PDB file of C-alpha atoms in Angstrom:
ATOM      1  CA  MET A  19     -32.281 -34.888 -20.320  1.00 81.00           C
ATOM      2  CA  THR A  20     -34.586 -34.944 -23.302  1.00 84.00           C
ATOM      3  CA  LYS A  21     -34.299 -33.096 -26.583  1.00 85.00           C
ATOM      4  CA  LYS A  22     -37.004 -30.695 -25.438  1.00 89.00           C
ATOM      5  CA  GLU A  23     -35.126 -29.945 -22.208  1.00 89.00           C
ATOM      6  CA  LEU A  24     -31.909 -29.380 -24.173  1.00 85.00           C
ATOM      7  CA  LYS A  25     -33.691 -26.857 -26.396  1.00 88.00           C
ATOM      8  CA  ARG A  26     -35.019 -25.055 -23.300  1.00 90.00           C
ATOM      9  CA  PHE A  27     -31.501 -25.068 -21.811  1.00 87.00           C
ATOM     10  CA  ALA A  28     -30.123 -23.613 -25.059  1.00 89.00           C
ATOM     11  CA  ARG A  29     -32.688 -20.793 -24.992  1.00 91.00           C
ATOM     12  CA  GLN A  30     -31.767 -19.972 -21.391  1.00 92.00           C
ATOM     13  CA  ASN A  31     -27.999 -20.042 -22.139  1.00 88.00           C
ATOM     14  CA  PRO A  32     -27.178 -18.195 -25.378  1.00 89.00           C
ATOM     15  CA  GLU A  33     -23.438 -18.831 -24.927  1.00 91.00           C
ATOM     16  CA  PHE A  34     -24.249 -22.538 -25.114  1.00 88.00           C
ATOM     17  CA  MET A  35     -25.595 -22.017 -28.625  1.00 88.00           C
ATOM     18  CA  THR A  36     -22.439 -20.258 -29.815  1.00 90.00           C
ATOM     19  CA  TRP A  37     -20.361 -23.093 -28.376  1.00 88.00           C
ATOM     20  CA  ALA A  38     -22.630 -25.713 -29.964  1.00 90.00           C
ATOM     21  CA  ASN A  39     -22.336 -24.024 -33.352  1.00 90.00           C
ATOM     22  CA  SER A  40     -18.565 -23.992 -33.084  1.00 91.00           C
ATOM     23  CA  GLN A  41     -18.521 -27.672 -32.061  1.00 88.00           C
ATOM     24  CA  ARG A  42     -21.217 -28.685 -34.525  1.00 90.00           C
ATOM     25  CA  GLN A  43     -19.775 -32.069 -35.533  1.00 91.00           C
ATOM     26  CA  LYS A  44     -19.247 -33.262 -31.960  1.00 88.00           C
ATOM     27  CA  VAL A  45     -22.682 -32.033 -30.865  1.00 90.00           C
ATOM     28  CA  ARG A  46     -24.420 -33.703 -33.819  1.00 90.00           C
ATOM     29  CA  SER A  47     -22.822 -37.070 -33.147  1.00 90.00           C
ATOM     30  CA  LEU A  48     -23.785 -36.919 -29.471  1.00 88.00           C
ATOM     31  CA  ALA A  49     -27.310 -35.796 -30.370  1.00 90.00           C
ATOM     32  CA  ARG A  50     -27.718 -38.737 -32.744  1.00 90.00           C
ATOM     33  CA  GLN A  51     -26.879 -40.997 -29.816  1.00 90.00           C
ATOM     34  CA  ARG A  52     -29.422 -39.053 -27.719  1.00 90.00           C
ATOM     35  CA  ASN A  53     -26.644 -38.205 -25.286  1.00 86.00           C
ATOM     36  CA  TYR A  54     -27.949 -34.754 -24.354  1.00 89.00           C
ATOM     37  CA  ASP A  55     -26.544 -34.780 -20.819  1.00 91.00           C
ATOM     38  CA  LEU A  56     -23.064 -35.387 -22.207  1.00 90.00           C
ATOM     39  CA  ILE A  57     -23.449 -32.403 -24.557  1.00 90.00           C
ATOM     40  CA  VAL A  58     -24.169 -30.133 -21.583  1.00 91.00           C
ATOM     41  CA  GLN A  59     -21.272 -31.668 -19.619  1.00 91.00           C
ATOM     42  CA  GLU A  60     -18.900 -31.031 -22.545  1.00 90.00           C
ATOM     43  CA  TRP A  61     -20.035 -27.404 -22.685  1.00 88.00           C
ATOM     44  CA  GLU A  62     -19.537 -26.934 -18.939  1.00 90.00           C
ATOM     45  CA  LYS A  63     -16.100 -28.525 -19.215  1.00 87.00           C
ATOM     46  CA  SER A  64     -15.159 -26.147 -22.035  1.00 86.00           C
ATOM     47  CA  LYS A  65     -16.168 -23.159 -19.864  1.00 84.00           C
ATOM     48  CA  GLN A  66     -13.631 -24.055 -17.189  1.00 79.00           C
ATOM     49  CA  PRO A  67     -10.335 -22.222 -17.563  1.00 76.00           C
ATOM     50  CA  LYS A  68      -7.351 -24.122 -18.884  1.00 78.00           C
ATOM     51  CA  PRO A  69      -4.323 -24.586 -16.562  1.00 81.00           C
ATOM     52  CA  VAL A  70      -2.350 -21.905 -18.436  1.00 80.00           C
ATOM     53  CA  GLN A  71      -5.229 -19.456 -18.109  1.00 81.00           C
ATOM     54  CA  ARG A  72      -5.530 -20.258 -14.397  1.00 83.00           C
ATOM     55  CA  LYS A  73      -1.818 -19.562 -13.947  1.00 87.00           C
ATOM     56  CA  ILE A  74      -2.142 -16.208 -15.745  1.00 87.00           C
ATOM     57  CA  MET A  75      -5.191 -15.322 -13.652  1.00 88.00           C
ATOM     58  CA  ALA A  76      -3.317 -16.231 -10.456  1.00 91.00           C
ATOM     59  CA  HIS A  77      -0.450 -13.929 -11.449  1.00 93.00           C
ATOM     60  CA  GLN A  78      -2.886 -11.109 -12.229  1.00 94.00           C
ATOM     61  CA  ILE A  79      -4.628 -11.558  -8.885  1.00 95.00           C
ATOM     62  CA  ALA A  80      -1.296 -11.579  -7.035  1.00 96.00           C
ATOM     63  CA  GLU A  81      -0.265  -8.407  -8.851  1.00 96.00           C
ATOM     64  CA  SER A  82      -3.563  -6.755  -7.949  1.00 96.00           C
ATOM     65  CA  MET A  83      -3.078  -7.735  -4.317  1.00 97.00           C
ATOM     66  CA  ARG A  84       0.401  -6.172  -4.339  1.00 97.00           C
ATOM     67  CA  ASP A  85      -1.050  -3.004  -5.872  1.00 97.00           C
ATOM     68  CA  VAL A  86      -3.691  -2.839  -3.140  1.00 97.00           C
ATOM     69  CA  GLN A  87      -1.070  -3.372  -0.419  1.00 97.00           C
ATOM     70  CA  ASN A  88       1.115  -0.614  -1.902  1.00 97.00           C
ATOM     71  CA  PHE A  89      -1.890   1.693  -2.040  1.00 97.00           C
ATOM     72  CA  MET A  90      -2.728   0.981   1.606  1.00 97.00           C
ATOM     73  CA  GLN A  91       0.861   1.698   2.638  1.00 97.00           C
ATOM     74  CA  ASN A  92       0.771   4.974   0.727  1.00 97.00           C
ATOM     75  CA  VAL A  93      -2.496   5.948   2.417  1.00 97.00           C
ATOM     76  CA  GLU A  94      -1.062   5.096   5.839  1.00 97.00           C
ATOM     77  CA  SER A  95       2.051   7.174   5.184  1.00 97.00           C
ATOM     78  CA  VAL A  96      -0.062  10.141   4.052  1.00 96.00           C
ATOM     79  CA  PHE A  97      -2.188   9.892   7.200  1.00 95.00           C
ATOM     80  CA  SER A  98       0.890   9.728   9.427  1.00 95.00           C
ATOM     81  CA  LYS A  99       2.297  12.846   7.705  1.00 95.00           C
ATOM     82  CA  ILE A 100      -1.031  14.626   8.227  1.00 94.00           C
ATOM     83  CA  ARG A 101      -0.977  13.651  11.916  1.00 92.00           C
ATOM     84  CA  THR A 102       2.540  15.046  12.355  1.00 92.00           C
ATOM     85  CA  LEU A 103       1.626  18.271  10.533  1.00 91.00           C
ATOM     86  CA  HIS A 104      -1.495  18.551  12.693  1.00 89.00           C
ATOM     87  CA  GLY A 105       0.689  18.144  15.777  1.00 87.00           C
ATOM     88  CA  TYR A 106       3.015  20.907  14.550  1.00 84.00           C
ATOM     89  CA  ALA A 107       0.030  23.165  13.884  1.00 83.00           C
ATOM     90  CA  LYS A 108      -1.292  22.612  17.437  1.00 81.00           C
ATOM     91  CA  ASN A 109       2.096  23.534  18.883  1.00 81.00           C
ATOM     92  CA  LEU A 110       2.262  26.701  16.770  1.00 80.00           C
ATOM     93  CA  LYS A 111      -1.161  27.856  18.020  1.00 72.00           C
ATOM     94  CA  ARG A 112       0.036  27.748  21.626  1.00 65.00           C
TER      95      ARG A 112
END
């Protein structure tokens, strides 16, 4: 990757620029070495969630799944009650 390509990449990815500004010293030293590919790799690595964040996300997803399952059970119970009431109503009409 050349300097020109890195600038184009930065224009296409505004979040890269905010990261680069926050990591200015590291980015400058890599840029002096003309190690532009490594700069992009460092940014992509920083975007990946940390193990603690992954664990929290997994717990949130599991909780959401439980909520969905509870909701589905509630819906099924409501439908079964409606079916029984409908059956009672049919018998009353006769």
